[in-house]
Amino acid sequence: MTAQQTHIAQVILDEIASSPREEFCLPMPSDPRLLAVAEDILRNPAGRQSMHAYAEQASLSERTFSRWYKAQTGFSFRVWHARARVVQAIEWLTEGRPVTTVAFDLGYETVSSFIEVFRTHVGMTPGRFAAVVGGDKP
């Protein structure tokens, strides 16, 4: 990379780092049954239980579980679960863990699927995010 390209890349990274950020939140459900499911997911974000299994854990039908989760968190269960994984990814990337390690530790079958989910929720790739926050580079 030339000095000019390096300078341009640094300017872009500086702009991203200084741009206003929308807070990335993960609202928790208030119902104790749903909260127990949410806490289980946060303890094990790589878990591969189905929504049906989580609904059973909460002693709810899948439809009721889904409806209540959306009402209490503002997100469908699937989106909330993906966001929970992204929250963990952000923590690990900030610690400097490599993108590939984070992807597989979160249970993704491919790094590219992790990158796509991360980009959808954060607005940049995990490698770019790690570079901005000073973690590992891709």
PDB file of C-alpha atoms in Angstrom:
ATOM      1  CA  MET A   1       0.000   0.000   0.000  1.00  0.00           C
ATOM      2  CA  THR A   2       1.351   3.417  -0.910  1.00  0.00           C
ATOM      3  CA  ALA A   3       1.682   6.256   1.607  1.00  0.00           C
ATOM      4  CA  GLN A   4      -1.268   8.008  -0.042  1.00  0.00           C
ATOM      5  CA  GLN A   5      -3.459   4.896   0.187  1.00  0.00           C
ATOM      6  CA  THR A   6      -2.459   4.429   3.812  1.00  0.00           C
ATOM      7  CA  HIS A   7      -3.374   8.044   4.549  1.00  0.00           C
ATOM      8  CA  ILE A   8      -6.774   7.684   2.834  1.00  0.00           C
ATOM      9  CA  ALA A   9      -7.461   4.461   4.735  1.00  0.00           C
ATOM     10  CA  GLN A  10      -6.581   6.185   8.017  1.00  0.00           C
ATOM     11  CA  VAL A  11      -8.886   9.110   7.212  1.00  0.00           C
ATOM     12  CA  ILE A  12     -11.739   6.666   6.514  1.00  0.00           C
ATOM     13  CA  LEU A  13     -11.096   4.821   9.779  1.00  0.00           C
ATOM     14  CA  ASP A  14     -10.950   8.122  11.680  1.00  0.00           C
ATOM     15  CA  GLU A  15     -14.293   9.157  10.167  1.00  0.00           C
ATOM     16  CA  ILE A  16     -15.894   5.854  11.144  1.00  0.00           C
ATOM     17  CA  ALA A  17     -14.474   6.080  14.657  1.00  0.00           C
ATOM     18  CA  SER A  18     -15.694   9.638  15.171  1.00  0.00           C
ATOM     19  CA  SER A  19     -19.092   9.246  13.524  1.00  0.00           C
ATOM     20  CA  PRO A  20     -22.124   9.295  15.808  1.00  0.00           C
ATOM     21  CA  ARG A  21     -23.078   5.800  16.810  1.00  0.00           C
ATOM     22  CA  GLU A  22     -26.483   4.437  17.472  1.00  0.00           C
ATOM     23  CA  GLU A  23     -26.353   2.605  20.750  1.00  0.00           C
ATOM     24  CA  PHE A  24     -26.315  -1.115  20.156  1.00  0.00           C
ATOM     25  CA  CYS A  25     -28.707  -2.384  22.747  1.00  0.00           C
ATOM     26  CA  LEU A  26     -30.011  -5.775  23.649  1.00  0.00           C
ATOM     27  CA  PRO A  27     -33.272  -5.285  25.535  1.00  0.00           C
ATOM     28  CA  MET A  28     -34.123  -8.049  27.946  1.00  0.00           C
ATOM     29  CA  PRO A  29     -37.627  -9.493  28.292  1.00  0.00           C
ATOM     30  CA  SER A  30     -39.430  -8.836  31.572  1.00  0.00           C
ATOM     31  CA  ASP A  31     -41.376 -12.092  31.829  1.00  0.00           C
ATOM     32  CA  PRO A  32     -39.373 -14.422  34.118  1.00  0.00           C
ATOM     33  CA  ARG A  33     -39.732 -17.371  31.719  1.00  0.00           C
ATOM     34  CA  LEU A  34     -38.470 -15.380  28.761  1.00  0.00           C
ATOM     35  CA  LEU A  35     -35.771 -13.768  30.889  1.00  0.00           C
ATOM     36  CA  ALA A  36     -34.496 -17.224  31.864  1.00  0.00           C
ATOM     37  CA  VAL A  37     -34.226 -18.112  28.158  1.00  0.00           C
ATOM     38  CA  ALA A  38     -32.433 -14.823  27.407  1.00  0.00           C
ATOM     39  CA  GLU A  39     -29.953 -15.407  30.221  1.00  0.00           C
ATOM     40  CA  ASP A  40     -29.282 -18.951  28.971  1.00  0.00           C
ATOM     41  CA  ILE A  41     -28.529 -17.568  25.525  1.00  0.00           C
ATOM     42  CA  LEU A  42     -26.192 -14.925  26.930  1.00  0.00           C
ATOM     43  CA  ARG A  43     -24.337 -17.599  28.913  1.00  0.00           C
ATOM     44  CA  ASN A  44     -23.991 -19.757  25.803  1.00  0.00           C
ATOM     45  CA  PRO A  45     -24.347 -17.636  22.643  1.00  0.00           C
ATOM     46  CA  ALA A  46     -23.055 -20.509  20.503  1.00  0.00           C
ATOM     47  CA  GLY A  47     -25.952 -22.730  21.532  1.00  0.00           C
ATOM     48  CA  ARG A  48     -27.969 -24.212  18.705  1.00  0.00           C
ATOM     49  CA  GLN A  49     -31.320 -24.856  20.359  1.00  0.00           C
ATOM     50  CA  SER A  50     -34.332 -24.239  18.176  1.00  0.00           C
ATOM     51  CA  MET A  51     -36.968 -21.642  18.960  1.00  0.00           C
ATOM     52  CA  HIS A  52     -39.302 -24.566  19.650  1.00  0.00           C
ATOM     53  CA  ALA A  53     -36.920 -25.854  22.337  1.00  0.00           C
ATOM     54  CA  TYR A  54     -36.670 -22.415  23.933  1.00  0.00           C
ATOM     55  CA  ALA A  55     -40.466 -22.083  23.866  1.00  0.00           C
ATOM     56  CA  GLU A  56     -40.747 -25.447  25.616  1.00  0.00           C
ATOM     57  CA  GLN A  57     -38.187 -24.312  28.184  1.00  0.00           C
ATOM     58  CA  ALA A  58     -40.430 -21.295  28.867  1.00  0.00           C
ATOM     59  CA  SER A  59     -43.526 -23.557  28.996  1.00  0.00           C
ATOM     60  CA  LEU A  60     -45.125 -21.624  26.157  1.00  0.00           C
ATOM     61  CA  SER A  61     -46.328 -22.501  22.703  1.00  0.00           C
ATOM     62  CA  GLU A  62     -43.902 -21.450  19.992  1.00  0.00           C
ATOM     63  CA  ARG A  63     -46.380 -18.870  18.706  1.00  0.00           C
ATOM     64  CA  THR A  64     -46.937 -17.316  22.146  1.00  0.00           C
ATOM     65  CA  PHE A  65     -43.203 -17.372  22.869  1.00  0.00           C
ATOM     66  CA  SER A  66     -42.486 -15.598  19.603  1.00  0.00           C
ATOM     67  CA  ARG A  67     -45.239 -13.022  20.104  1.00  0.00           C
ATOM     68  CA  TRP A  68     -44.243 -12.251  23.707  1.00  0.00           C
ATOM     69  CA  TYR A  69     -40.549 -12.021  22.869  1.00  0.00           C
ATOM     70  CA  LYS A  70     -41.243  -9.399  20.210  1.00  0.00           C
ATOM     71  CA  ALA A  71     -43.613  -7.494  22.496  1.00  0.00           C
ATOM     72  CA  GLN A  72     -41.122  -7.404  25.364  1.00  0.00           C
ATOM     73  CA  THR A  73     -37.873  -6.771  23.510  1.00  0.00           C
ATOM     74  CA  GLY A  74     -38.952  -5.029  20.322  1.00  0.00           C
ATOM     75  CA  PHE A  75     -37.229  -7.725  18.272  1.00  0.00           C
ATOM     76  CA  SER A  76     -38.304 -11.088  16.952  1.00  0.00           C
ATOM     77  CA  PHE A  77     -36.660 -13.925  18.841  1.00  0.00           C
ATOM     78  CA  ARG A  78     -34.420 -14.755  15.879  1.00  0.00           C
ATOM     79  CA  VAL A  79     -33.207 -11.160  15.550  1.00  0.00           C
ATOM     80  CA  TRP A  80     -32.721 -10.865  19.315  1.00  0.00           C
ATOM     81  CA  HIS A  81     -30.696 -14.097  19.341  1.00  0.00           C
ATOM     82  CA  ALA A  82     -28.527 -12.845  16.470  1.00  0.00           C
ATOM     83  CA  ARG A  83     -27.990  -9.558  18.326  1.00  0.00           C
ATOM     84  CA  ALA A  84     -26.982 -11.480  21.457  1.00  0.00           C
ATOM     85  CA  ARG A  85     -24.269 -13.182  19.417  1.00  0.00           C
ATOM     86  CA  VAL A  86     -23.176  -9.834  17.978  1.00  0.00           C
ATOM     87  CA  VAL A  87     -22.906  -8.363  21.488  1.00  0.00           C
ATOM     88  CA  GLN A  88     -20.571 -11.216  22.442  1.00  0.00           C
ATOM     89  CA  ALA A  89     -18.647 -10.778  19.178  1.00  0.00           C
ATOM     90  CA  ILE A  90     -18.141  -7.080  19.918  1.00  0.00           C
ATOM     91  CA  GLU A  91     -16.704  -7.924  23.326  1.00  0.00           C
ATOM     92  CA  TRP A  92     -14.345 -10.558  21.947  1.00  0.00           C
ATOM     93  CA  LEU A  93     -13.238  -8.437  18.976  1.00  0.00           C
ATOM     94  CA  THR A  94     -12.519  -5.553  21.332  1.00  0.00           C
ATOM     95  CA  GLU A  95     -10.323  -7.926  23.348  1.00  0.00           C
ATOM     96  CA  GLY A  96      -8.341  -8.599  20.170  1.00  0.00           C
ATOM     97  CA  ARG A  97      -9.598 -12.075  19.301  1.00  0.00           C
ATOM     98  CA  PRO A  98      -9.316 -12.957  15.594  1.00  0.00           C
ATOM     99  CA  VAL A  99     -12.476 -12.767  13.495  1.00  0.00           C
ATOM    100  CA  THR A 100     -12.258 -16.444  12.527  1.00  0.00           C
ATOM    101  CA  THR A 101     -11.984 -17.536  16.158  1.00  0.00           C
ATOM    102  CA  VAL A 102     -14.936 -15.363  17.150  1.00  0.00           C
ATOM    103  CA  ALA A 103     -17.060 -16.734  14.306  1.00  0.00           C
ATOM    104  CA  PHE A 104     -16.461 -20.354  15.218  1.00  0.00           C
ATOM    105  CA  ASP A 105     -16.670 -19.755  18.989  1.00  0.00           C
ATOM    106  CA  LEU A 106     -20.116 -18.244  18.416  1.00  0.00           C
ATOM    107  CA  GLY A 107     -21.252 -21.356  16.574  1.00  0.00           C
ATOM    108  CA  TYR A 108     -21.270 -20.067  13.000  1.00  0.00           C
ATOM    109  CA  GLU A 109     -20.568 -22.751  10.434  1.00  0.00           C
ATOM    110  CA  THR A 110     -18.687 -20.337   8.174  1.00  0.00           C
ATOM    111  CA  VAL A 111     -16.817 -17.104   8.750  1.00  0.00           C
ATOM    112  CA  SER A 112     -18.701 -15.499   5.862  1.00  0.00           C
ATOM    113  CA  SER A 113     -22.074 -16.135   7.530  1.00  0.00           C
ATOM    114  CA  PHE A 114     -20.772 -14.497  10.717  1.00  0.00           C
ATOM    115  CA  ILE A 115     -19.453 -11.523   8.752  1.00  0.00           C
ATOM    116  CA  GLU A 116     -22.820 -11.026   7.062  1.00  0.00           C
ATOM    117  CA  VAL A 117     -24.767 -11.123  10.346  1.00  0.00           C
ATOM    118  CA  PHE A 118     -22.270  -8.789  12.019  1.00  0.00           C
ATOM    119  CA  ARG A 119     -22.383  -6.330   9.110  1.00  0.00           C
ATOM    120  CA  THR A 120     -26.196  -6.367   9.141  1.00  0.00           C
ATOM    121  CA  HIS A 121     -26.343  -5.439  12.826  1.00  0.00           C
ATOM    122  CA  VAL A 122     -23.291  -3.201  13.232  1.00  0.00           C
ATOM    123  CA  GLY A 123     -22.977  -1.619   9.804  1.00  0.00           C
ATOM    124  CA  MET A 124     -19.412  -2.754   9.144  1.00  0.00           C
ATOM    125  CA  THR A 125     -17.509  -6.001   8.915  1.00  0.00           C
ATOM    126  CA  PRO A 126     -16.024  -7.483  12.087  1.00  0.00           C
ATOM    127  CA  GLY A 127     -12.542  -6.965  10.661  1.00  0.00           C
ATOM    128  CA  ARG A 128     -13.215  -3.269  10.097  1.00  0.00           C
ATOM    129  CA  PHE A 129     -14.778  -3.006  13.560  1.00  0.00           C
ATOM    130  CA  ALA A 130     -11.708  -4.645  15.136  1.00  0.00           C
ATOM    131  CA  ALA A 131      -9.432  -2.230  13.288  1.00  0.00           C
ATOM    132  CA  VAL A 132     -11.458   0.765  14.458  1.00  0.00           C
ATOM    133  CA  VAL A 133     -11.523  -0.309  18.108  1.00  0.00           C
ATOM    134  CA  GLY A 134      -7.895  -1.388  18.049  1.00  0.00           C
ATOM    135  CA  GLY A 135      -8.516  -5.118  18.224  1.00  0.00           C
ATOM    136  CA  ASP A 136      -7.171  -7.766  15.877  1.00  0.00           C
ATOM    137  CA  LYS A 137      -6.990  -6.991  12.189  1.00  0.00           C
ATOM    138  CA  PRO A 138      -8.650  -9.380   9.699  1.00  0.00           C
TER     139      PRO A 138
END
